[in-house]
Short mmCIF file of C-alpha atoms in Angstrom, two decimals:
data_model
loop_
_atom_site.label_atom_id
_atom_site.label_comp_id
_atom_site.label_asym_id
_atom_site.label_seq_id
_atom_site.Cartn_x
_atom_site.Cartn_y
_atom_site.Cartn_z
CA MET A 1 -20.23 -32.39 18.88
CA GLN A 2 -18.74 -33.80 15.59
CA ILE A 3 -17.56 -31.25 13.48
CA GLY A 4 -17.21 -32.05 9.62
CA TYR A 5 -14.63 -29.83 7.43
CA LEU A 6 -15.26 -29.44 3.58
CA LEU A 7 -11.58 -30.84 1.70
CA PHE A 8 -12.29 -30.35 -2.05
CA PRO A 9 -9.16 -29.20 -4.90
CA ASP A 10 -8.16 -25.88 -4.77
CA LEU A 11 -9.98 -24.54 -1.82
CA THR A 12 -8.31 -21.29 0.46
CA GLN A 13 -7.12 -23.47 2.80
CA LEU A 14 -7.61 -20.52 6.08
CA ASP A 15 -10.92 -20.67 5.47
CA LEU A 16 -10.84 -24.50 6.13
CA THR A 17 -7.74 -23.44 8.20
CA GLY A 18 -9.07 -21.23 10.95
CA PRO A 19 -12.19 -22.54 11.50
CA LEU A 20 -10.50 -25.83 12.06
CA GLN A 21 -8.75 -24.22 15.19
CA VAL A 22 -10.88 -22.78 17.22
CA LEU A 23 -12.84 -25.22 16.93
CA SER A 24 -11.38 -28.30 17.66
CA ARG A 25 -10.09 -26.35 21.23
CA LEU A 26 -13.95 -26.78 21.45
CA PRO A 27 -14.02 -29.83 24.74
CA GLY A 28 -16.28 -33.01 23.65
CA ALA A 29 -16.30 -32.39 19.61
CA THR A 30 -14.13 -34.85 16.84
CA SER A 31 -13.50 -33.27 14.21
CA HIS A 32 -13.59 -34.65 10.38
CA ILE A 33 -12.13 -33.50 7.75
CA VAL A 34 -13.95 -34.99 5.09
CA ALA A 35 -12.95 -35.54 0.98
CA LYS A 36 -13.80 -37.65 -2.05
CA ARG A 37 -10.81 -39.64 -1.22
CA ALA A 38 -8.47 -40.60 1.14
CA GLU A 39 -5.48 -38.79 -0.88
CA PRO A 40 -3.66 -35.38 0.10
CA VAL A 41 -6.16 -32.71 -1.33
CA ARG A 42 -4.07 -29.31 -2.87
CA SER A 43 -5.03 -25.76 -1.59
CA ASP A 44 -4.86 -22.65 -2.96
CA CYS A 45 -1.46 -22.24 -1.65
CA GLY A 46 0.94 -25.08 -2.52
CA LEU A 47 0.10 -26.44 0.87
CA SER A 48 -2.32 -29.92 0.69
CA LEU A 49 -3.69 -31.42 3.31
CA LEU A 50 -4.71 -34.59 4.45
CA PRO A 51 -8.61 -35.76 4.92
CA THR A 52 -9.46 -37.86 8.19
CA THR A 53 -12.51 -39.78 6.36
CA THR A 54 -14.65 -39.43 3.52
CA PHE A 55 -18.23 -38.89 1.64
CA GLU A 56 -18.63 -42.31 2.14
CA ALA A 57 -17.06 -43.34 5.57
CA CYS A 58 -17.87 -40.13 7.04
CA PRO A 59 -19.85 -40.82 10.57
CA GLU A 60 -22.81 -38.24 11.10
CA LEU A 61 -22.38 -34.60 11.27
CA ASP A 62 -23.84 -32.41 13.75
CA LEU A 63 -22.28 -29.49 12.12
CA ILE A 64 -20.51 -29.24 8.50
CA ILE A 65 -18.10 -26.62 7.33
CA VAL A 66 -17.99 -25.27 4.19
CA PRO A 67 -14.33 -23.66 2.69
CA GLY A 68 -15.15 -21.31 -0.30
CA GLY A 69 -11.95 -20.54 -2.42
CA LEU A 70 -11.62 -21.15 -7.05
CA GLY A 71 -12.18 -24.71 -6.45
CA VAL A 72 -16.04 -23.93 -5.67
CA ALA A 73 -17.00 -23.26 -9.26
CA ASP A 74 -15.59 -27.31 -9.81
CA ALA A 75 -16.36 -28.78 -6.74
CA ILE A 76 -20.41 -27.33 -7.67
CA ARG A 77 -19.87 -29.05 -10.77
CA ASP A 78 -19.06 -31.96 -9.67
CA PRO A 79 -22.63 -34.79 -8.37
CA SER A 80 -21.09 -36.58 -5.34
CA THR A 81 -19.61 -33.42 -3.69
CA VAL A 82 -22.55 -32.08 -3.54
CA ALA A 83 -24.59 -34.70 -2.60
CA PHE A 84 -22.47 -35.44 0.02
CA VAL A 85 -23.12 -31.73 0.85
CA ARG A 86 -27.32 -32.40 1.18
CA ARG A 87 -27.27 -35.25 2.59
CA CYS A 88 -24.34 -33.79 5.42
CA ALA A 89 -27.13 -31.09 6.20
CA ALA A 90 -30.31 -33.56 5.96
CA LYS A 91 -29.28 -34.26 9.39
CA ALA A 92 -26.99 -30.91 10.85
CA ARG A 93 -28.62 -29.65 13.24
CA TYR A 94 -25.86 -26.78 11.58
CA VAL A 95 -25.22 -26.33 8.22
CA THR A 96 -22.80 -22.59 7.55
CA SER A 97 -19.67 -21.80 4.89
CA ILE A 98 -17.23 -19.42 4.59
CA CYS A 99 -16.02 -16.82 1.84
CA THR A 100 -17.32 -18.39 -1.33
CA GLY A 101 -18.78 -22.12 0.06
CA ALA A 102 -21.66 -19.97 0.60
CA PHE A 103 -22.83 -20.94 -3.64
CA LEU A 104 -22.11 -24.96 -2.90
CA LEU A 105 -24.46 -24.85 -0.03
CA GLY A 106 -26.23 -22.52 -2.92
CA ALA A 107 -25.66 -25.63 -5.71
CA ALA A 108 -27.20 -27.82 -3.06
CA GLY A 109 -30.35 -26.37 -2.60
CA LEU A 110 -29.69 -24.76 1.28
CA LEU A 111 -30.06 -21.40 1.01
CA ARG A 112 -32.83 -20.34 -0.65
CA GLY A 113 -35.04 -17.44 0.81
CA LYS A 114 -32.23 -17.95 3.67
CA ARG A 115 -30.29 -14.71 4.36
CA ALA A 116 -26.58 -15.32 3.70
CA THR A 117 -22.81 -13.89 3.45
CA THR A 118 -20.39 -14.76 1.32
CA HIS A 119 -16.40 -13.66 0.19
CA TRP A 120 -17.14 -9.12 -0.14
CA ALA A 121 -16.40 -9.64 -4.48
CA TYR A 122 -18.70 -12.23 -5.01
CA HIS A 123 -22.22 -11.54 -2.99
CA GLY A 124 -23.74 -9.69 -6.16
CA LEU A 125 -23.51 -13.81 -6.93
CA LEU A 126 -26.03 -14.83 -4.16
CA PRO A 127 -29.02 -14.14 -5.08
CA LEU A 128 -28.24 -17.42 -8.07
CA VAL A 129 -28.56 -19.77 -5.87
CA GLY A 130 -32.27 -17.70 -3.86
CA ALA A 131 -29.75 -16.53 -1.10
CA ILE A 132 -30.11 -13.03 0.91
CA PRO A 133 -27.51 -10.83 0.75
CA VAL A 134 -26.65 -9.60 3.19
CA GLY A 135 -23.26 -7.29 4.29
CA ALA A 136 -22.42 -9.15 7.44
CA ARG A 137 -18.85 -10.95 8.89
CA VAL A 138 -21.46 -13.59 10.34
CA VAL A 139 -25.23 -13.68 8.96
CA ARG A 140 -27.24 -16.68 10.95
CA ASP A 141 -30.67 -17.84 9.08
CA GLY A 142 -31.70 -21.28 11.39
CA PRO A 143 -29.57 -23.50 11.49
CA VAL A 144 -27.21 -21.76 8.28
CA ILE A 145 -24.79 -19.52 9.59
CA THR A 146 -22.29 -18.19 6.61
CA GLY A 147 -19.12 -15.54 6.61
CA ALA A 148 -17.94 -13.89 4.95
CA GLY A 149 -14.39 -13.78 3.03
CA VAL A 150 -11.36 -16.21 4.21
CA THR A 151 -10.22 -14.37 7.39
CA ALA A 152 -13.79 -14.07 8.74
CA GLY A 153 -14.19 -17.24 9.49
CA ILE A 154 -12.06 -16.99 12.54
CA ASP A 155 -14.73 -14.32 13.81
CA PHE A 156 -17.17 -16.82 12.32
CA ALA A 157 -16.05 -20.25 14.84
CA LEU A 158 -15.43 -17.64 18.14
CA SER A 159 -19.56 -17.41 18.21
CA VAL A 160 -20.24 -20.75 16.38
CA ALA A 161 -18.63 -22.36 20.00
CA ALA A 162 -19.81 -19.93 21.81
CA GLU A 163 -23.43 -21.30 20.32
CA VAL A 164 -22.69 -24.61 21.07
CA SER A 165 -20.83 -23.94 24.14
CA ASN A 166 -21.12 -20.93 26.32
CA ASP A 167 -19.49 -18.06 25.96
CA ASP A 168 -16.47 -18.40 28.59
CA ILE A 169 -15.37 -20.86 26.07
CA ALA A 170 -15.98 -19.17 23.09
CA ARG A 171 -13.58 -16.59 25.25
CA GLY A 172 -10.99 -19.21 26.59
CA ILE A 173 -10.19 -20.52 22.95
CA GLN A 174 -10.04 -16.38 22.09
CA LEU A 175 -7.55 -15.97 24.52
CA SER A 176 -5.40 -19.24 24.13
CA ILE A 177 -5.08 -18.62 20.21
CA GLU A 178 -4.62 -14.60 21.63
CA TYR A 179 -6.92 -13.20 18.87
CA ASP A 180 -7.02 -9.64 20.06
CA PRO A 181 -6.21 -8.52 15.37
CA ALA A 182 -3.75 -5.48 15.02
CA PRO A 183 -3.73 -5.54 11.16
CA PRO A 184 -1.01 -3.21 10.72
CA TYR A 185 -3.77 -1.46 7.32
CA ASP A 186 -6.90 -0.42 7.77
CA ALA A 187 -8.35 -2.24 3.77
CA GLY A 188 -9.97 -5.02 4.93
CA SER A 189 -13.37 -4.66 3.34
CA PRO A 190 -14.35 -2.41 0.05
CA GLY A 191 -15.38 0.80 2.31
CA ARG A 192 -11.88 0.53 4.43
CA ALA A 193 -9.35 -0.69 1.04
CA GLY A 194 -10.86 2.43 -0.86
CA ALA A 195 -12.43 2.71 -4.78
CA VAL A 196 -8.80 2.11 -6.41
CA LEU A 197 -8.31 -0.59 -4.39
CA THR A 198 -11.51 -1.95 -4.17
CA ARG A 199 -11.38 -2.06 -8.18
CA ARG A 200 -8.35 -3.22 -8.85
CA LEU A 201 -9.66 -6.46 -6.08
CA GLU A 202 -12.63 -6.29 -8.72
CA SER A 203 -11.07 -6.15 -11.88
CA PHE A 204 -8.64 -9.66 -11.03
CA TYR A 205 -11.80 -11.11 -9.53
CA GLU A 206 -14.42 -10.66 -13.08
CA SER A 207 -13.30 -14.45 -14.73
CA ARG A 208 -13.58 -16.46 -10.90
CA LEU A 209 -17.14 -14.69 -10.79
CA SER A 210 -17.97 -15.54 -14.50
CA SER A 211 -16.45 -19.58 -13.47
CA PHE A 212 -18.90 -19.35 -10.44
CA ARG A 213 -21.92 -18.30 -12.74
CA GLU A 214 -21.34 -20.51 -15.24
CA ALA A 215 -21.02 -24.38 -12.68
CA LEU A 216 -24.57 -22.62 -11.37
CA ALA A 217 -26.42 -22.81 -14.37
CA VAL A 218 -24.72 -25.85 -15.33
CA VAL A 219 -26.11 -27.53 -11.82
CA GLN A 220 -28.95 -25.20 -12.48
CA GLY A 221 -29.97 -26.32 -15.39
CA ALA A 222 -29.79 -30.15 -15.00
CA MET B 1 11.01 -14.37 -2.93
CA GLN B 2 11.35 -18.05 -1.52
CA ILE B 3 9.61 -18.69 1.31
CA GLY B 4 10.23 -21.78 3.61
CA TYR B 5 7.62 -22.84 6.18
CA LEU B 6 8.95 -25.05 8.80
CA LEU B 7 6.57 -28.76 9.75
CA PHE B 8 7.26 -30.29 12.44
CA PRO B 9 4.83 -32.52 14.69
CA ASP B 10 2.06 -30.70 16.83
CA LEU B 11 2.85 -27.82 15.61
CA THR B 12 0.11 -25.29 16.48
CA GLN B 13 -1.53 -25.75 12.12
CA LEU B 14 -3.02 -22.05 12.00
CA ASP B 15 0.84 -20.76 13.23
CA LEU B 16 2.20 -21.58 9.56
CA THR B 17 -1.29 -21.47 6.90
CA GLY B 18 -2.26 -17.84 8.06
CA PRO B 19 1.19 -17.17 7.21
CA LEU B 20 0.80 -18.67 4.54
CA GLN B 21 -2.19 -17.96 3.48
CA VAL B 22 -1.32 -13.92 3.01
CA LEU B 23 2.53 -15.04 1.93
CA SER B 24 1.29 -17.15 -0.87
CA ARG B 25 -0.21 -13.73 -2.59
CA LEU B 26 2.61 -11.79 -2.71
CA PRO B 27 3.92 -11.41 -5.97
CA GLY B 28 7.13 -14.27 -6.95
CA ALA B 29 7.26 -15.11 -4.28
CA THR B 30 7.77 -19.54 -4.21
CA SER B 31 6.72 -21.19 -1.02
CA HIS B 32 8.28 -24.28 0.65
CA ILE B 33 6.91 -26.21 3.13
CA VAL B 34 10.11 -27.68 4.88
CA ALA B 35 9.87 -31.27 6.84
CA LYS B 36 12.37 -33.38 8.11
CA ARG B 37 10.07 -36.29 5.91
CA ALA B 38 8.21 -36.23 2.44
CA GLU B 39 5.30 -37.50 5.08
CA PRO B 40 2.38 -35.76 5.58
CA VAL B 41 2.90 -34.08 9.29
CA ARG B 42 0.80 -34.77 12.48
CA SER B 43 -0.96 -30.66 13.02
CA ASP B 44 -2.68 -29.77 16.50
CA CYS B 45 -5.97 -30.31 15.83
CA GLY B 46 -6.19 -33.37 13.55
CA LEU B 47 -5.18 -32.41 10.94
CA SER B 48 -1.80 -33.69 8.62
CA LEU B 49 -0.16 -31.71 6.27
CA LEU B 50 1.61 -32.09 3.86
CA PRO B 51 6.07 -31.04 3.21
CA THR B 52 6.27 -29.38 -0.23
CA THR B 53 10.89 -30.24 0.42
CA THR B 54 13.24 -32.03 3.27
CA PHE B 55 15.39 -30.28 5.22
CA GLU B 56 17.91 -32.33 3.36
CA ALA B 57 15.73 -30.94 -0.18
CA CYS B 58 14.93 -27.57 0.61
CA PRO B 59 16.99 -24.28 -1.52
CA GLU B 60 18.99 -21.45 0.01
CA LEU B 61 15.45 -19.20 1.40
CA ASP B 62 15.48 -15.95 1.70
CA LEU B 63 12.81 -15.90 4.80
CA ILE B 64 12.55 -18.45 6.99
CA ILE B 65 8.65 -18.83 9.24
CA VAL B 66 8.63 -21.34 12.15
CA PRO B 67 5.95 -21.79 13.72
CA GLY B 68 4.82 -22.72 17.88
CA GLY B 69 3.10 -25.46 19.30
CA LEU B 70 3.47 -28.51 22.07
CA GLY B 71 5.60 -30.16 19.53
CA VAL B 72 8.36 -27.30 19.60
CA ALA B 73 9.37 -29.08 22.92
CA ASP B 74 10.44 -32.54 20.65
CA ALA B 75 11.90 -29.87 17.63
CA ILE B 76 14.41 -27.78 20.43
CA ARG B 77 15.44 -31.84 21.03
CA ASP B 78 15.85 -32.79 17.66
CA PRO B 79 19.50 -32.01 16.19
CA SER B 80 18.39 -32.40 13.53
CA THR B 81 15.17 -30.26 13.16
CA VAL B 82 17.65 -27.26 15.69
CA ALA B 83 20.34 -27.25 13.01
CA PHE B 84 18.43 -26.90 9.99
CA VAL B 85 16.94 -23.76 11.57
CA ARG B 86 20.80 -22.74 12.20
CA ARG B 87 21.71 -23.66 8.45
CA CYS B 88 18.48 -21.41 6.91
CA ALA B 89 19.19 -18.64 9.65
CA ALA B 90 23.00 -17.91 8.72
CA LYS B 91 21.78 -17.65 5.13
CA ALA B 92 18.08 -15.75 4.77
CA ARG B 93 17.19 -11.94 4.64
CA TYR B 94 14.39 -12.72 7.43
CA VAL B 95 14.43 -15.25 10.06
CA THR B 96 10.82 -15.80 11.88
CA SER B 97 8.43 -17.08 14.43
CA ILE B 98 5.55 -17.49 15.27
CA CYS B 99 3.98 -17.86 18.14
CA THR B 100 6.31 -20.47 20.87
CA GLY B 101 7.90 -20.73 17.54
CA ALA B 102 10.68 -18.37 19.21
CA PHE B 103 12.19 -21.01 21.28
CA LEU B 104 13.27 -23.23 18.70
CA LEU B 105 15.09 -20.15 17.15
CA GLY B 106 15.62 -19.72 20.41
CA ALA B 107 17.22 -23.13 20.43
CA ALA B 108 19.51 -22.75 17.87
CA GLY B 109 20.84 -19.22 19.65
CA LEU B 110 19.59 -16.97 17.47
CA LEU B 111 17.52 -14.54 19.57
CA ARG B 112 21.00 -13.99 22.31
CA GLY B 113 20.29 -10.43 22.56
CA LYS B 114 17.76 -9.40 20.54
CA ARG B 115 13.75 -8.34 21.11
CA ALA B 116 10.96 -10.71 20.68
CA THR B 117 7.17 -11.38 21.01
CA THR B 118 5.63 -15.10 21.51
CA HIS B 119 3.06 -16.37 22.69
CA TRP B 120 1.68 -14.12 26.21
CA ALA B 121 2.21 -17.41 28.22
CA TYR B 122 5.24 -17.75 27.19
CA HIS B 123 7.07 -14.44 27.66
CA GLY B 124 8.88 -15.62 30.81
CA LEU B 125 10.74 -18.48 29.30
CA LEU B 126 12.07 -16.00 26.42
CA PRO B 127 14.83 -14.46 29.10
CA LEU B 128 15.88 -18.83 28.82
CA VAL B 129 17.21 -18.29 25.20
CA GLY B 130 18.82 -14.53 25.46
CA ALA B 131 15.86 -12.60 24.23
CA ILE B 132 14.67 -9.38 25.03
CA PRO B 133 10.35 -9.31 25.37
CA VAL B 134 8.45 -7.26 24.25
CA GLY B 135 4.59 -7.11 24.53
CA ALA B 136 4.31 -6.62 21.32
CA ARG B 137 1.92 -8.35 18.89
CA VAL B 138 5.27 -8.74 16.04
CA VAL B 139 8.40 -7.31 17.00
CA ARG B 140 11.06 -7.33 14.77
CA ASP B 141 14.95 -6.38 15.49
CA GLY B 142 17.22 -6.86 12.34
CA PRO B 143 16.06 -10.10 10.59
CA VAL B 144 14.14 -11.03 13.36
CA ILE B 145 11.08 -10.89 13.11
CA THR B 146 8.50 -12.89 16.09
CA GLY B 147 4.71 -12.95 15.83
CA ALA B 148 2.36 -12.81 19.39
CA GLY B 149 0.32 -16.20 19.92
CA VAL B 150 -1.74 -18.31 16.93
CA THR B 151 -3.89 -15.42 14.43
CA ALA B 152 -1.11 -12.60 15.38
CA GLY B 153 0.65 -14.57 12.11
CA ILE B 154 -1.89 -12.72 9.68
CA ASP B 155 -0.49 -9.50 11.51
CA PHE B 156 2.85 -10.43 11.25
CA ALA B 157 2.53 -11.36 7.94
CA LEU B 158 0.72 -8.52 7.28
CA SER B 159 4.09 -6.78 8.13
CA VAL B 160 6.59 -8.68 5.97
CA ALA B 161 4.85 -8.31 2.77
CA ALA B 162 4.65 -4.19 3.02
CA GLU B 163 8.56 -5.82 3.90
CA VAL B 164 9.22 -7.05 0.45
CA SER B 165 7.25 -5.44 -1.65
CA ASN B 166 5.48 -2.48 -0.71
CA ASP B 167 2.10 -1.14 1.47
CA ASP B 168 -0.76 -0.81 -1.43
CA ILE B 169 0.94 -4.40 -1.75
CA ALA B 170 -0.08 -5.88 1.22
CA ARG B 171 -2.98 -3.28 1.89
CA GLY B 172 -4.41 -5.10 -1.34
CA ILE B 173 -3.11 -9.09 -0.05
CA GLN B 174 -5.35 -8.15 3.29
CA LEU B 175 -8.32 -6.91 0.87
CA SER B 176 -8.68 -10.31 -0.15
CA ILE B 177 -8.78 -12.42 2.81
CA GLU B 178 -11.64 -9.59 3.63
CA TYR B 179 -8.87 -9.09 6.68
CA ASP B 180 -11.56 -6.90 8.77
CA PRO B 181 -11.37 -8.78 11.52
CA ALA B 182 -15.11 -7.79 14.67
CA PRO B 183 -13.91 -10.94 16.77
CA PRO B 184 -17.25 -11.10 18.59
CA TYR B 185 -15.65 -11.01 21.55
CA ASP B 186 -12.63 -9.03 23.50
CA ALA B 187 -11.02 -11.20 25.28
CA GLY B 188 -7.50 -11.36 23.28
CA SER B 189 -4.94 -10.17 25.68
CA PRO B 190 -4.87 -11.57 29.34
CA GLY B 191 -5.15 -7.45 29.27
CA ARG B 192 -8.70 -7.66 28.20
CA ALA B 193 -10.16 -11.16 28.56
CA GLY B 194 -9.55 -10.37 32.65
CA ALA B 195 -7.82 -12.29 36.01
CA VAL B 196 -10.11 -15.16 35.87
CA LEU B 197 -10.08 -15.85 32.57
CA THR B 198 -6.51 -15.42 32.68
CA ARG B 199 -5.28 -17.18 35.27
CA ARG B 200 -8.05 -21.16 34.13
CA LEU B 201 -4.85 -20.90 31.07
CA GLU B 202 -2.33 -19.90 32.32
CA SER B 203 -2.98 -22.83 34.73
CA PHE B 204 -3.24 -25.55 31.65
CA TYR B 205 -0.48 -24.00 30.34
CA GLU B 206 1.80 -24.75 32.91
CA SER B 207 2.85 -27.65 32.06
CA ARG B 208 3.45 -27.26 28.73
CA LEU B 209 5.92 -23.87 30.23
CA SER B 210 7.63 -26.90 32.23
CA SER B 211 8.59 -28.78 28.74
CA PHE B 212 8.98 -26.45 27.46
CA ARG B 213 11.63 -25.35 30.75
CA GLU B 214 12.87 -29.01 30.31
CA ALA B 215 13.78 -29.60 26.93
CA LEU B 216 15.30 -25.69 26.48
CA ALA B 217 17.81 -26.26 29.44
CA VAL B 218 18.80 -29.97 27.85
CA VAL B 219 19.27 -28.50 24.97
CA GLN B 220 22.15 -25.47 26.53
CA GLY B 221 23.64 -28.11 28.92
CA ALA B 222 24.83 -29.73 25.77
#
């Protein structure tokens, strides 16, 4: 099982590192961290990650995982990144994204008519790539599996682990990473966080939504 | 607020990247990823992480976070790593660990008489460093805060975010990373996973426990 993780500048690192921690424990799985060039790539939080391979050198993948983040807007505008996603997807058994990585799948034309999820603040943009928004943490539509915002990548990856192996292996991985979550607050979704906090974050995300809209318009106009 | 994350070979990457994703969103916080040398450091899962500073160049820290992993046994035996942890801890407001990072704190003499937690499979070793094991996901004893296995780092970090800022900011971060966990299985702790699965993992961890015991014996004999 060849699993590829797309690495691009200004990704949200946990979108990639969460699923990687889970799926690297899958027996028989090989992880490829794939970037345009064989150089460290800066993430959103001061940490740079090192690719293990490049778009050119990457072997055929069974599963591709596209993380999200602020950098998705630039990645969408980069023809070689979009072409790489499209090329992998054509051969892969599973084509997946976490958070706003969904829009990179979308820019590659892979979400047309598909039920999909993304970070809660960006759900309204899913129809721009022809996707049908579903308000769930993990959504599967045939070979396309999408996860909601950031931490949803862990739930996503455990589901994928079960899908490609079995329940017992997925449960073993869950126990090994002691995934028995106990958030100190109940504020992880708009419905739970309440209107005031949600509105505060929505106004923070406004400019990001605009940059995503612009990037998608450029690609779709092309 | 200067926050330092210790980076050493064969760490469990999510122990570091989970808290980093949360705490890098704290207003006024600066993250330092600190390694012995200014070179990429390989993690447990094929991904290498780049430090932002070194033991020598690292500024004084308000909060130090020590992740865990297989590599803790070697880190314990490395006098410069243990000395760095001890030196930071002497000045920091908070001295913290995730997962088996607790044993690196312990090797630096920082857990003597302290209530602490670690990855469930390693709880029995806590008395070897003079700590009082507490079966909780996040444990605070004065300036020392310890988190349980791997994914507990996210719960830990939200608690720390609240401690150093306020509830409102911590809740905002939780909503921004959509931390509304929905594990597909209920197997994240020995009590939930059941005896058969727990025993399977315990036998997997046996050799690791031995290597931790040996490393601690060497340090404490010195």
